[in-house]
């Protein structure tokens, strides 16, 4: 129970740290600016937005694109607004900040991102996108076993098996007394080789041959992002388990007669 509490606390702390990191990348002032431009778009104040556009974006098609984006946004104040993504790139002469916000109007969800170009003399809109979503990002990336492919189930099962095999070999190695170079065996056991991973939302599988991981299994879930399940080959654990009988036999005392 204590281990479960610690694991759950670490998971919550990890999630909080990710959110704090987003807040540092897109500061409250960056978010307020992005929200103001989305509000201008929703209210049809397209002239305001066009006046703030970066010169590189000003062309005859801009008005049509802005009108199309404004038309899909519902009227009235949103039910909720969440910061779900942020990027900041610093160049010699300017800084580019992209703020991605999740808007909810009742049962409708939108991803809106605004890219601002900041220089010493000006602050302009470098990009603006509005995308209608079927549901919230949290619901889209929720971990569930329903409706997954055979490759997803196989990698998940492989990750669980690899972790259990590694944990069993590690405990057995630690408890075995008198084994030579035990610390080398422990390192060899806990390191997995290669990396086979799957995006749990999309089912996209990737493989890296030159990679190592601890305990031959892992998972990662970025804030408002899809889960990634990964597994590695527990080579050290397998070799240890195959040789443990021989290792034990070398530790048995030998009786001499005469």
mmCIF file of C-alpha atoms in Angstrom:
data_model
loop_
_atom_site.group_PDB
_atom_site.id
_atom_site.type_symbol
_atom_site.label_atom_id
_atom_site.label_comp_id
_atom_site.label_asym_id
_atom_site.label_seq_id
_atom_site.Cartn_x
_atom_site.Cartn_y
_atom_site.Cartn_z
ATOM 1 C CA UNK A 1 0.000 0.000 0.000
ATOM 2 C CA UNK A 2 2.860 2.376 0.835
ATOM 3 C CA UNK A 3 4.452 1.712 -2.548
ATOM 4 C CA UNK A 4 1.160 2.411 -4.309
ATOM 5 C CA UNK A 5 0.738 5.686 -2.420
ATOM 6 C CA UNK A 6 4.275 6.754 -3.308
ATOM 7 C CA UNK A 7 3.767 5.848 -6.967
ATOM 8 C CA UNK A 8 0.466 7.745 -7.109
ATOM 9 C CA UNK A 9 2.038 10.773 -5.416
ATOM 10 C CA UNK A 10 4.916 10.725 -7.901
ATOM 11 C CA UNK A 11 2.423 10.551 -10.783
ATOM 12 C CA UNK A 12 0.519 13.584 -9.426
ATOM 13 C CA UNK A 13 3.764 15.494 -8.908
ATOM 14 C CA UNK A 14 4.861 14.676 -12.453
ATOM 15 C CA UNK A 15 1.565 16.004 -13.816
ATOM 16 C CA UNK A 16 1.864 19.194 -11.753
ATOM 17 C CA UNK A 17 5.431 19.715 -12.951
ATOM 18 C CA UNK A 18 4.350 19.394 -16.574
ATOM 19 C CA UNK A 19 1.640 22.007 -16.072
ATOM 20 C CA UNK A 20 4.090 24.343 -14.351
ATOM 21 C CA UNK A 21 6.471 23.897 -17.259
ATOM 22 C CA UNK A 22 3.741 24.922 -19.716
ATOM 23 C CA UNK A 23 3.064 27.995 -17.579
ATOM 24 C CA UNK A 24 6.740 28.952 -17.815
ATOM 25 C CA UNK A 25 6.887 28.491 -21.586
ATOM 26 C CA UNK A 26 3.658 30.394 -22.206
ATOM 27 C CA UNK A 27 3.487 32.991 -19.435
ATOM 28 C CA UNK A 28 0.189 34.384 -18.096
ATOM 29 C CA UNK A 29 0.690 37.463 -20.296
ATOM 30 C CA UNK A 30 1.256 35.234 -23.362
ATOM 31 C CA UNK A 31 -1.933 33.326 -22.562
ATOM 32 C CA UNK A 32 -3.925 36.517 -22.014
ATOM 33 C CA UNK A 33 -2.766 37.853 -25.376
ATOM 34 C CA UNK A 34 -3.702 34.598 -27.149
ATOM 35 C CA UNK A 35 -7.132 34.580 -25.477
ATOM 36 C CA UNK A 36 -7.740 38.179 -26.515
ATOM 37 C CA UNK A 37 -7.079 37.342 -30.163
ATOM 38 C CA UNK A 38 -9.388 34.314 -29.971
ATOM 39 C CA UNK A 39 -12.045 36.589 -28.441
ATOM 40 C CA UNK A 40 -11.551 39.054 -31.307
ATOM 41 C CA UNK A 41 -11.952 36.213 -33.781
ATOM 42 C CA UNK A 42 -15.107 34.931 -32.067
ATOM 43 C CA UNK A 43 -16.622 38.447 -32.011
ATOM 44 C CA UNK A 44 -15.824 39.006 -35.680
ATOM 45 C CA UNK A 45 -13.321 41.779 -35.043
ATOM 46 C CA UNK A 46 -11.245 40.647 -37.992
ATOM 47 C CA UNK A 47 -9.829 44.095 -38.699
ATOM 48 C CA UNK A 48 -8.158 44.042 -35.286
ATOM 49 C CA UNK A 49 -6.558 40.682 -36.034
ATOM 50 C CA UNK A 50 -5.461 41.721 -39.524
ATOM 51 C CA UNK A 51 -3.805 44.839 -38.120
ATOM 52 C CA UNK A 52 -1.744 42.631 -35.809
ATOM 53 C CA UNK A 53 -0.689 40.096 -38.439
ATOM 54 C CA UNK A 54 2.971 39.718 -39.277
ATOM 55 C CA UNK A 55 3.792 41.227 -42.715
ATOM 56 C CA UNK A 56 4.726 37.745 -43.954
ATOM 57 C CA UNK A 57 1.083 36.622 -43.520
ATOM 58 C CA UNK A 58 -0.667 39.507 -45.209
ATOM 59 C CA UNK A 59 -2.145 38.316 -48.494
ATOM 60 C CA UNK A 60 -5.557 38.355 -50.259
ATOM 61 C CA UNK A 61 -6.528 34.959 -48.756
ATOM 62 C CA UNK A 62 -6.184 36.017 -45.119
ATOM 63 C CA UNK A 63 -9.658 37.549 -44.800
ATOM 64 C CA UNK A 64 -11.338 34.431 -46.184
ATOM 65 C CA UNK A 65 -9.418 32.164 -43.809
ATOM 66 C CA UNK A 66 -10.256 34.348 -40.803
ATOM 67 C CA UNK A 67 -13.946 34.427 -41.732
ATOM 68 C CA UNK A 68 -14.028 30.615 -42.002
ATOM 69 C CA UNK A 69 -12.332 30.260 -38.610
ATOM 70 C CA UNK A 70 -14.685 32.776 -36.967
ATOM 71 C CA UNK A 71 -17.763 30.997 -38.298
ATOM 72 C CA UNK A 72 -17.024 27.694 -36.538
ATOM 73 C CA UNK A 73 -16.648 29.274 -33.099
ATOM 74 C CA UNK A 74 -19.880 29.262 -31.039
ATOM 75 C CA UNK A 75 -21.374 32.424 -29.599
ATOM 76 C CA UNK A 76 -21.237 33.358 -25.945
ATOM 77 C CA UNK A 77 -18.584 32.858 -23.287
ATOM 78 C CA UNK A 78 -16.809 29.470 -23.267
ATOM 79 C CA UNK A 79 -17.591 26.884 -20.596
ATOM 80 C CA UNK A 80 -13.887 26.409 -19.913
ATOM 81 C CA UNK A 81 -10.461 27.339 -21.286
ATOM 82 C CA UNK A 82 -7.327 25.292 -20.566
ATOM 83 C CA UNK A 83 -3.696 25.699 -21.502
ATOM 84 C CA UNK A 84 -2.776 22.392 -23.176
ATOM 85 C CA UNK A 85 0.378 23.187 -25.123
ATOM 86 C CA UNK A 86 3.170 25.734 -25.420
ATOM 87 C CA UNK A 87 6.321 26.321 -27.416
ATOM 88 C CA UNK A 88 8.954 29.034 -27.182
ATOM 89 C CA UNK A 89 11.795 29.555 -29.657
ATOM 90 C CA UNK A 90 14.397 32.249 -29.117
ATOM 91 C CA UNK A 91 16.175 33.659 -32.176
ATOM 92 C CA UNK A 92 18.845 36.383 -32.339
ATOM 93 C CA UNK A 93 16.367 39.122 -33.317
ATOM 94 C CA UNK A 94 13.006 37.845 -32.021
ATOM 95 C CA UNK A 95 11.173 35.286 -29.891
ATOM 96 C CA UNK A 96 8.346 33.061 -31.147
ATOM 97 C CA UNK A 97 5.748 31.812 -28.660
ATOM 98 C CA UNK A 98 2.952 29.397 -29.539
ATOM 99 C CA UNK A 99 0.107 29.020 -27.058
ATOM 100 C CA UNK A 100 -2.403 26.178 -27.522
ATOM 101 C CA UNK A 101 -5.689 26.456 -25.651
ATOM 102 C CA UNK A 102 -8.543 23.994 -25.336
ATOM 103 C CA UNK A 103 -11.933 25.729 -25.446
ATOM 104 C CA UNK A 104 -15.202 24.141 -24.423
ATOM 105 C CA UNK A 105 -18.617 25.438 -25.357
ATOM 106 C CA UNK A 106 -21.106 22.991 -23.869
ATOM 107 C CA UNK A 107 -20.566 19.700 -25.693
ATOM 108 C CA UNK A 108 -18.273 21.246 -28.312
ATOM 109 C CA UNK A 109 -14.491 21.278 -28.014
ATOM 110 C CA UNK A 110 -11.953 23.358 -29.916
ATOM 111 C CA UNK A 111 -8.162 23.501 -30.051
ATOM 112 C CA UNK A 112 -7.028 27.042 -30.709
ATOM 113 C CA UNK A 113 -3.400 28.033 -31.029
ATOM 114 C CA UNK A 114 -1.873 31.443 -31.535
ATOM 115 C CA UNK A 115 1.762 32.078 -32.453
ATOM 116 C CA UNK A 116 3.180 35.452 -31.481
ATOM 117 C CA UNK A 117 6.407 36.917 -32.833
ATOM 118 C CA UNK A 118 8.070 39.258 -30.330
ATOM 119 C CA UNK A 119 10.880 41.620 -31.223
ATOM 120 C CA UNK A 120 12.304 44.730 -29.593
ATOM 121 C CA UNK A 121 10.071 46.995 -31.680
ATOM 122 C CA UNK A 122 6.924 44.981 -32.479
ATOM 123 C CA UNK A 123 4.652 42.126 -31.462
ATOM 124 C CA UNK A 124 2.779 40.429 -34.307
ATOM 125 C CA UNK A 125 0.644 37.364 -34.977
ATOM 126 C CA UNK A 126 2.668 34.750 -36.818
ATOM 127 C CA UNK A 127 -0.011 32.044 -36.871
ATOM 128 C CA UNK A 128 -3.557 31.332 -35.754
ATOM 129 C CA UNK A 129 -5.514 28.053 -35.997
ATOM 130 C CA UNK A 130 -8.903 26.840 -34.816
ATOM 131 C CA UNK A 131 -9.757 23.121 -34.934
ATOM 132 C CA UNK A 132 -13.040 21.473 -33.910
ATOM 133 C CA UNK A 133 -12.510 18.308 -31.824
ATOM 134 C CA UNK A 134 -14.840 15.352 -31.240
ATOM 135 C CA UNK A 135 -14.185 15.470 -27.506
ATOM 136 C CA UNK A 136 -11.703 16.825 -24.975
ATOM 137 C CA UNK A 137 -8.004 16.011 -25.170
ATOM 138 C CA UNK A 138 -8.277 14.300 -21.793
ATOM 139 C CA UNK A 139 -10.929 11.939 -23.158
ATOM 140 C CA UNK A 140 -8.991 11.385 -26.398
ATOM 141 C CA UNK A 141 -5.820 10.366 -24.566
ATOM 142 C CA UNK A 142 -7.428 8.418 -21.709
ATOM 143 C CA UNK A 143 -5.820 5.030 -21.146
ATOM 144 C CA UNK A 144 -8.259 2.269 -22.023
ATOM 145 C CA UNK A 145 -7.987 -1.336 -23.185
ATOM 146 C CA UNK A 146 -11.016 -1.151 -25.453
ATOM 147 C CA UNK A 147 -10.709 -1.099 -29.217
ATOM 148 C CA UNK A 148 -6.950 -1.529 -29.468
ATOM 149 C CA UNK A 149 -5.017 -3.410 -32.132
ATOM 150 C CA UNK A 150 -3.196 -6.711 -31.739
ATOM 151 C CA UNK A 151 0.181 -4.927 -31.847
ATOM 152 C CA UNK A 152 -0.863 -2.627 -28.998
ATOM 153 C CA UNK A 153 -1.973 -5.553 -26.817
ATOM 154 C CA UNK A 154 1.209 -7.465 -27.703
ATOM 155 C CA UNK A 155 3.547 -4.613 -26.725
ATOM 156 C CA UNK A 156 1.626 -3.989 -23.499
ATOM 157 C CA UNK A 157 1.817 -7.683 -22.595
ATOM 158 C CA UNK A 158 5.489 -7.757 -23.550
ATOM 159 C CA UNK A 159 6.226 -4.722 -21.377
ATOM 160 C CA UNK A 160 4.499 -6.322 -18.364
ATOM 161 C CA UNK A 161 6.308 -9.620 -18.926
ATOM 162 C CA UNK A 162 9.693 -7.933 -19.387
ATOM 163 C CA UNK A 163 9.235 -5.898 -16.212
ATOM 164 C CA UNK A 164 8.140 -8.916 -14.153
ATOM 165 C CA UNK A 165 11.050 -10.985 -15.472
ATOM 166 C CA UNK A 166 13.498 -8.200 -14.648
ATOM 167 C CA UNK A 167 12.064 -7.667 -11.157
ATOM 168 C CA UNK A 168 12.161 -11.406 -10.395
ATOM 169 C CA UNK A 169 15.766 -11.743 -11.566
ATOM 170 C CA UNK A 170 16.805 -8.620 -9.672
ATOM 171 C CA UNK A 171 15.333 -9.801 -6.367
ATOM 172 C CA UNK A 172 16.852 -13.257 -6.832
ATOM 173 C CA UNK A 173 20.260 -11.729 -7.566
ATOM 174 C CA UNK A 174 20.135 -9.427 -4.549
ATOM 175 C CA UNK A 175 19.153 -12.275 -2.234
ATOM 176 C CA UNK A 176 21.812 -14.630 -3.569
ATOM 177 C CA UNK A 177 24.753 -14.619 -1.178
ATOM 178 C CA UNK A 178 28.370 -14.910 -2.157
ATOM 179 C CA UNK A 179 27.906 -14.190 -5.875
ATOM 180 C CA UNK A 180 30.965 -12.588 -7.411
ATOM 181 C CA UNK A 181 30.618 -9.095 -8.954
ATOM 182 C CA UNK A 182 27.016 -8.851 -7.802
ATOM 183 C CA UNK A 183 26.820 -5.141 -8.614
ATOM 184 C CA UNK A 184 27.715 -5.872 -12.245
ATOM 185 C CA UNK A 185 24.999 -8.496 -12.408
ATOM 186 C CA UNK A 186 22.479 -6.036 -10.942
ATOM 187 C CA UNK A 187 23.317 -3.402 -13.560
ATOM 188 C CA UNK A 188 23.152 -6.009 -16.318
ATOM 189 C CA UNK A 189 19.756 -7.202 -15.098
ATOM 190 C CA UNK A 190 18.010 -3.831 -14.779
ATOM 191 C CA UNK A 191 19.103 -2.570 -18.206
ATOM 192 C CA UNK A 192 17.001 -3.564 -21.206
ATOM 193 C CA UNK A 193 18.288 -3.338 -24.772
ATOM 194 C CA UNK A 194 16.473 -1.959 -27.807
ATOM 195 C CA UNK A 195 13.165 -0.112 -27.582
ATOM 196 C CA UNK A 196 9.823 -1.135 -29.051
ATOM 197 C CA UNK A 197 7.119 1.428 -28.325
ATOM 198 C CA UNK A 198 3.537 2.166 -29.331
ATOM 199 C CA UNK A 199 1.425 5.291 -29.229
ATOM 200 C CA UNK A 200 -1.580 4.068 -27.259
ATOM 201 C CA UNK A 201 -3.962 6.530 -28.925
ATOM 202 C CA UNK A 202 -2.942 6.162 -32.565
ATOM 203 C CA UNK A 203 -1.438 2.646 -32.544
ATOM 204 C CA UNK A 204 1.729 3.839 -34.317
ATOM 205 C CA UNK A 205 4.637 1.490 -33.513
ATOM 206 C CA UNK A 206 8.295 2.516 -33.507
ATOM 207 C CA UNK A 207 11.532 0.622 -32.898
ATOM 208 C CA UNK A 208 15.001 1.773 -31.876
ATOM 209 C CA UNK A 209 17.804 -0.756 -31.943
ATOM 210 C CA UNK A 210 20.455 1.402 -30.258
ATOM 211 C CA UNK A 211 18.606 2.187 -27.071
ATOM 212 C CA UNK A 212 18.589 1.117 -23.430
ATOM 213 C CA UNK A 213 15.934 1.417 -20.733
ATOM 214 C CA UNK A 214 15.631 0.658 -17.047
ATOM 215 C CA UNK A 215 13.676 -2.431 -16.036
ATOM 216 C CA UNK A 216 13.017 -3.230 -19.732
ATOM 217 C CA UNK A 217 9.642 -1.468 -19.740
ATOM 218 C CA UNK A 218 8.197 1.990 -19.451
ATOM 219 C CA UNK A 219 5.324 4.333 -20.066
ATOM 220 C CA UNK A 220 5.051 8.046 -20.622
ATOM 221 C CA UNK A 221 1.979 10.264 -20.664
ATOM 222 C CA UNK A 222 2.591 13.972 -21.309
ATOM 223 C CA UNK A 223 0.018 16.409 -19.995
ATOM 224 C CA UNK A 224 -2.958 16.295 -22.432
ATOM 225 C CA UNK A 225 -0.977 13.957 -24.665
ATOM 226 C CA UNK A 226 -1.187 10.279 -25.684
ATOM 227 C CA UNK A 227 0.293 7.449 -23.638
ATOM 228 C CA UNK A 228 3.378 5.711 -24.968
ATOM 229 C CA UNK A 229 4.021 2.120 -23.861
ATOM 230 C CA UNK A 230 7.499 0.697 -24.430
ATOM 231 C CA UNK A 231 9.421 -2.496 -23.842
ATOM 232 C CA UNK A 232 13.032 -3.609 -24.192
ATOM 233 C CA UNK A 233 14.706 -6.999 -24.360
ATOM 234 C CA UNK A 234 15.589 -8.105 -20.785
ATOM 235 C CA UNK A 235 18.814 -9.729 -21.930
ATOM 236 C CA UNK A 236 20.576 -9.453 -18.584
ATOM 237 C CA UNK A 237 17.634 -10.866 -16.634
ATOM 238 C CA UNK A 238 17.302 -13.824 -19.005
ATOM 239 C CA UNK A 239 21.015 -14.654 -18.909
ATOM 240 C CA UNK A 240 21.059 -14.444 -15.115
ATOM 241 C CA UNK A 241 18.017 -16.724 -14.746
ATOM 242 C CA UNK A 242 19.542 -19.244 -17.150
ATOM 243 C CA UNK A 243 22.819 -19.258 -15.225
ATOM 244 C CA UNK A 244 21.553 -18.923 -11.657
ATOM 245 C CA UNK A 245 21.581 -22.680 -11.069
ATOM 246 C CA UNK A 246 25.229 -22.805 -12.107
ATOM 247 C CA UNK A 247 25.992 -19.739 -9.998
ATOM 248 C CA UNK A 248 24.380 -21.366 -6.973
ATOM 249 C CA UNK A 249 26.304 -24.589 -7.483
ATOM 250 C CA UNK A 250 29.604 -22.722 -7.320
ATOM 251 C CA UNK A 251 28.563 -21.316 -3.947
ATOM 252 C CA UNK A 252 27.890 -24.715 -2.330
ATOM 253 C CA UNK A 253 30.567 -25.796 0.213
ATOM 254 C CA UNK A 254 32.674 -28.733 -0.947
ATOM 255 C CA UNK A 255 33.341 -31.566 1.507
ATOM 256 C CA UNK A 256 36.745 -33.253 1.463
ATOM 257 C CA UNK A 257 37.406 -36.719 2.952
ATOM 258 C CA UNK A 258 40.792 -37.815 4.184
#
